Short mmCIF file of C-alpha atoms in Angstrom, two decimals:
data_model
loop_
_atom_site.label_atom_id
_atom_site.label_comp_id
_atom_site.label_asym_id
_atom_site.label_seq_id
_atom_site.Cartn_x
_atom_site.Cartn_y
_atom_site.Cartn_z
CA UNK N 14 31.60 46.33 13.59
CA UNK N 15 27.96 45.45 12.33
CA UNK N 16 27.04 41.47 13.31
CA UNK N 17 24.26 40.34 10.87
CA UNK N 18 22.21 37.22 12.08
CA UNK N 19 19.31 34.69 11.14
CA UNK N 20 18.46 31.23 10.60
CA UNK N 21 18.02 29.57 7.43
CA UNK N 22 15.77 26.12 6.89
CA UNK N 23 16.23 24.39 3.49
CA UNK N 24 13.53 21.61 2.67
CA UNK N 25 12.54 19.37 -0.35
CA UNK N 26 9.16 20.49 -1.60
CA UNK N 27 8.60 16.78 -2.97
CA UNK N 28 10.75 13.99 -1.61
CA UNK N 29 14.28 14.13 -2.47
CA UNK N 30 17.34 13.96 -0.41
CA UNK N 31 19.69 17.97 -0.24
CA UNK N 32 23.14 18.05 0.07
CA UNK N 33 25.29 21.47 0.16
CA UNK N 34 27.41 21.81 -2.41
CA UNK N 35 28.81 25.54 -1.57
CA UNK N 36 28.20 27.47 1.14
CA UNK N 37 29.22 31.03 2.02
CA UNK N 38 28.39 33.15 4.55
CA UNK N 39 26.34 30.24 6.91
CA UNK N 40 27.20 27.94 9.15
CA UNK N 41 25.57 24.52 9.32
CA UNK N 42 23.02 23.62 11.93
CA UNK N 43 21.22 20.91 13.17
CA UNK N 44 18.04 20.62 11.20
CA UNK N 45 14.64 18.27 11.58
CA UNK N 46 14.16 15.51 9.35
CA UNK N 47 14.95 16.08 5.77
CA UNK N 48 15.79 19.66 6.19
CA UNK N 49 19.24 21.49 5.79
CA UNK N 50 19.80 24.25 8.95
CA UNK N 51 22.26 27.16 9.10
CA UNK N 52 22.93 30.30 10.75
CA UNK N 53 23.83 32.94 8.88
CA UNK N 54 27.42 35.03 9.97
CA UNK N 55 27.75 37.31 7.02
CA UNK N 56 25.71 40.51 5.67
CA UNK N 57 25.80 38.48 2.22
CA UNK N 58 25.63 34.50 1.81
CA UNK N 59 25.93 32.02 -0.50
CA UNK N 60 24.49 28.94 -1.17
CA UNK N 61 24.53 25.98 -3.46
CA UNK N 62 22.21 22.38 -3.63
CA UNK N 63 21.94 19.56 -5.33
CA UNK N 64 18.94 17.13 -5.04
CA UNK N 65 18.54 13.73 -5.71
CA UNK N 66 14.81 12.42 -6.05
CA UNK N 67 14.32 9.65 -3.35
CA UNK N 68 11.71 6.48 -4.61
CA UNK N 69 9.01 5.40 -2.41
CA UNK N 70 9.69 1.21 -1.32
CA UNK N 71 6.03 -0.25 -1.08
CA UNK N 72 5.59 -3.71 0.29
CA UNK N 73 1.97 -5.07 0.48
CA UNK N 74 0.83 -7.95 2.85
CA UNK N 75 -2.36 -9.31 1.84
CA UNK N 76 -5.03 -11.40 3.99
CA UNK N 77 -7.77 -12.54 1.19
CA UNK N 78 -11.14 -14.49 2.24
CA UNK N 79 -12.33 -16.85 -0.38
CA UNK N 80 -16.27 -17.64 0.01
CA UNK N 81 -18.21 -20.34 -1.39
CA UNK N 82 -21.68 -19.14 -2.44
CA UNK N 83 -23.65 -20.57 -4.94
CA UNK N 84 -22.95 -19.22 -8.38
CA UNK N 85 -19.98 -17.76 -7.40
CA UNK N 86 -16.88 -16.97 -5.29
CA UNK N 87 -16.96 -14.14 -2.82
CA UNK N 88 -13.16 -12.69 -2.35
CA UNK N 89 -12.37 -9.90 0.56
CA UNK N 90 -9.33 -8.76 1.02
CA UNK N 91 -7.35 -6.50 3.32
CA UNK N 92 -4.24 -4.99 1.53
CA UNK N 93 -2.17 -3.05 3.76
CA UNK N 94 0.58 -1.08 2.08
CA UNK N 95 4.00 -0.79 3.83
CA UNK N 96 5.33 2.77 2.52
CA UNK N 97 9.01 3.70 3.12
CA UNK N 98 11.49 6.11 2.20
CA UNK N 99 9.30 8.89 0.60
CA UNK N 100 4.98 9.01 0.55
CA UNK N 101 2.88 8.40 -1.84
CA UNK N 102 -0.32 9.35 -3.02
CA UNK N 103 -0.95 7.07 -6.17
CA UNK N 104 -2.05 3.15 -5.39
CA UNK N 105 -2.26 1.04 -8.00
CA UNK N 106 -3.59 -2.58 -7.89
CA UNK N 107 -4.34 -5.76 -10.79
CA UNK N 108 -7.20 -7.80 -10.05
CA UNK N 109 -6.81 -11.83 -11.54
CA UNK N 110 -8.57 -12.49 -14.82
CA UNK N 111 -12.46 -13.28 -14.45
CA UNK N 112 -12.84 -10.72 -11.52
CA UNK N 113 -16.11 -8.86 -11.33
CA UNK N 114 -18.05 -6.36 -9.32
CA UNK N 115 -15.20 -4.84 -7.65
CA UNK N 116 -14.88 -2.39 -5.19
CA UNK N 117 -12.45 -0.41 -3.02
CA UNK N 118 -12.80 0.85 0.58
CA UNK N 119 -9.99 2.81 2.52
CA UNK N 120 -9.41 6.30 4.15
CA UNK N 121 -8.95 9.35 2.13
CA UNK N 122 -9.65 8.03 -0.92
CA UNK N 123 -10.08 11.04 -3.43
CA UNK N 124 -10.49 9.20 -6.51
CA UNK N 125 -10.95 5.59 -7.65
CA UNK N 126 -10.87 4.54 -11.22
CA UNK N 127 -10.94 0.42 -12.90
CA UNK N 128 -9.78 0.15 -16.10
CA UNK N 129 -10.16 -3.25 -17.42
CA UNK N 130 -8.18 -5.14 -14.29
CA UNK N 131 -6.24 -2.35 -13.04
CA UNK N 132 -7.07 -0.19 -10.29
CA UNK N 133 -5.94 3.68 -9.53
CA UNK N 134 -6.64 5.32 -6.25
CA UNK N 135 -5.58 8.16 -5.86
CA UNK N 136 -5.63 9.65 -2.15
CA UNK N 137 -7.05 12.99 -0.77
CA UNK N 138 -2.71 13.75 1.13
CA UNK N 139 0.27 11.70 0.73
CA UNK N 140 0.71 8.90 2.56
CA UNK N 141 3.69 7.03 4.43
CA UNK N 142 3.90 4.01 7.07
CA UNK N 143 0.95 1.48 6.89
CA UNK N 144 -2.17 2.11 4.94
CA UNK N 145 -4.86 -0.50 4.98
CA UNK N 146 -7.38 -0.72 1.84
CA UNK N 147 -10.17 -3.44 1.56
CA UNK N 148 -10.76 -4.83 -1.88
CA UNK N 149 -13.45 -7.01 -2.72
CA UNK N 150 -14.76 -8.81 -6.12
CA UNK N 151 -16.25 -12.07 -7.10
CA UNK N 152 -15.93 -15.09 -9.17
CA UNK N 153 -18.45 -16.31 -11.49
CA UNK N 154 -18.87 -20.17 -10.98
CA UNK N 155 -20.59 -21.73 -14.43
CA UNK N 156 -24.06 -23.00 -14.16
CA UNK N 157 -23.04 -26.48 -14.81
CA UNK N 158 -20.87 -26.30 -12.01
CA UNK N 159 -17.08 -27.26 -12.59
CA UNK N 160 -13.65 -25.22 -11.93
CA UNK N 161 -13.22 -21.68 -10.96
CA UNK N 162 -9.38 -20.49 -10.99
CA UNK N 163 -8.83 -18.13 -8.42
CA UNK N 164 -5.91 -16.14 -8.96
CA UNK N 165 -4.26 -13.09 -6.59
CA UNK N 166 -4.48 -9.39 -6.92
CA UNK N 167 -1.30 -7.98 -7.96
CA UNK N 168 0.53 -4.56 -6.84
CA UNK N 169 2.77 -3.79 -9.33
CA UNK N 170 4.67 -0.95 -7.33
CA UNK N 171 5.49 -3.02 -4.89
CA UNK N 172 8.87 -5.27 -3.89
CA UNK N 173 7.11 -7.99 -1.81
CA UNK N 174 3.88 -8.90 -2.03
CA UNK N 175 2.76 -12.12 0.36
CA UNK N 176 0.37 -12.67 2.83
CA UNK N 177 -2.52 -15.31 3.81
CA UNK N 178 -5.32 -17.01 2.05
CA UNK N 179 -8.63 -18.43 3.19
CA UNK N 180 -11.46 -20.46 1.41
CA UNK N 181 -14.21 -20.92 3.14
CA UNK N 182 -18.08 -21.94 2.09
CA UNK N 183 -21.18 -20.21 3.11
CA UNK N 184 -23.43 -23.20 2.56
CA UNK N 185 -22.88 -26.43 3.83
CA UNK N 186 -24.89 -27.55 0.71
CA UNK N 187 -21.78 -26.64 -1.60
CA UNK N 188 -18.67 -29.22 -1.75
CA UNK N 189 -15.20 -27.38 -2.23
CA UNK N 190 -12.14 -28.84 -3.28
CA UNK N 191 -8.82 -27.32 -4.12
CA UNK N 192 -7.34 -28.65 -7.16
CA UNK N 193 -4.53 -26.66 -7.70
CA UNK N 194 -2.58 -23.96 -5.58
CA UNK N 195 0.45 -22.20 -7.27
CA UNK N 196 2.62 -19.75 -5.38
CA UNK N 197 0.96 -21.33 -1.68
CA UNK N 198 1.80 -23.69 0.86
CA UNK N 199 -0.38 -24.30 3.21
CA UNK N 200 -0.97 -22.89 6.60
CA UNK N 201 -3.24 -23.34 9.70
CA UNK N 202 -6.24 -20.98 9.76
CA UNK N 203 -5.17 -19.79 13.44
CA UNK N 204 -1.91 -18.37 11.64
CA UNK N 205 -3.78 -16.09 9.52
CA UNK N 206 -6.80 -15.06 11.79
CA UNK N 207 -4.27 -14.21 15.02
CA UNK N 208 -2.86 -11.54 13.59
CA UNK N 209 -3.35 -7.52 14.26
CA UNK N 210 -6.03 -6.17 12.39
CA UNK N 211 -7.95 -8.62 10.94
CA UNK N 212 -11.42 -7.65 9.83
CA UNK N 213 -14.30 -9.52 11.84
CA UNK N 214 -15.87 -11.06 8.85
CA UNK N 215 -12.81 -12.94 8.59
CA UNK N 216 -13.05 -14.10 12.16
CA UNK N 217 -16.65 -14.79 11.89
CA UNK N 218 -15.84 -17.35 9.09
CA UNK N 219 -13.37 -19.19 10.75
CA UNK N 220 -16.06 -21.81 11.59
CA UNK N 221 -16.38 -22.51 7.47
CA UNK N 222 -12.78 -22.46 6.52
CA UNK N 223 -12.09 -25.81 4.60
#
């Protein structure tokens, strides 16, 4: 009698989870993550899949500095994406109305476009877990002095979006006052700056947070 033999390793080429829906010929194995294993026990086998496409779940915590300068207000922020389920490669961010002269900063950035308020970065390799990405853009204050509404970046992607907020003023020759804060409550700076990661420009302006 002539034993035939082998190994057989079934995997997603995009994310998506497999399940078996015939199989002849094999006999199933323990596989790594998001593969399908079998050993093969026949000279002729058989096999049948069905795959269902699994959705990335982004959550985005965000940790924004606002600065005080004269003529306008400064905004850094630190985005990091939470990525789970499946990776991603596409990022896409809305800056508030009146933002200007924005940029982007993070690793393996490949591309970067800004279309009117809406950012698209697209990234060099898929990405899962945490991924950090520094946004900045200003505020123009008006000559005459006055308001300047301040409003948050959005992610639209994402299922929770929440995070911290400082204002702080560069010059002790500029008065701030909040008149108005939708969607916050208020927190002391010490929560905000004691957490992992924080960039030390944000430390460094603990000093001028109002």
């Amino acid at each position: 009698m002539r034993r035939h033999a082998g190994d057989l390793a079934v995997e997603a080429a995009v994310a998506a989870s497999l399940r078996a829906t015939e199989v002849r010929g094999l006999e199933a194995r323990r596989g790594a993550e998001g593969q399908l294993a079998f050993a093969q026990d026949a000279a002729a086998w058989r096999l049948e899949l069905s795959a269902t496409p699994i959705e990335p779940v982004v959550s985005v915590e965000a940790m924004a500095l606002l600065s005080a300068r004269p003529g306008q207000i400064a905004v850094d922020a630190l985005l990091t994406f939470s990525i789970e389920k499946a990776p991603v490669n596409t990022l896409t961010l809305r800056l508030p109305e009146g933002a200007e002269n924005s940029s982007v900063h993070g690793a393996d950035i490949k591309t970067s476009q800004l279309q009117g308020r809406e950012w698209t970065i697209q990234l060099a390799q898929k990405v899962k877990g945490s991924y950090p990405l520094r946004v900045t853009y200003d505020h123009l204050i008006p000559a005459e002095g006055g308001a300047c509404a301040c409003g948050t970046i959005e992610a639209p992607a994402a299922v929770r979006l929440d995070g911290f907020l400082l204002v702080a003023r560069d010059s002790y020759r500029i008065e701030v006052g909040i008149e108005g804060a939708e969607g916050l409550f208020a927190a002391e700076p010490g929560d905000a700056l004691g957490r992992p990661n924080v960039p030390g420009s944000f430390r460094s302006a603990a000093p001028r947070v109002i």
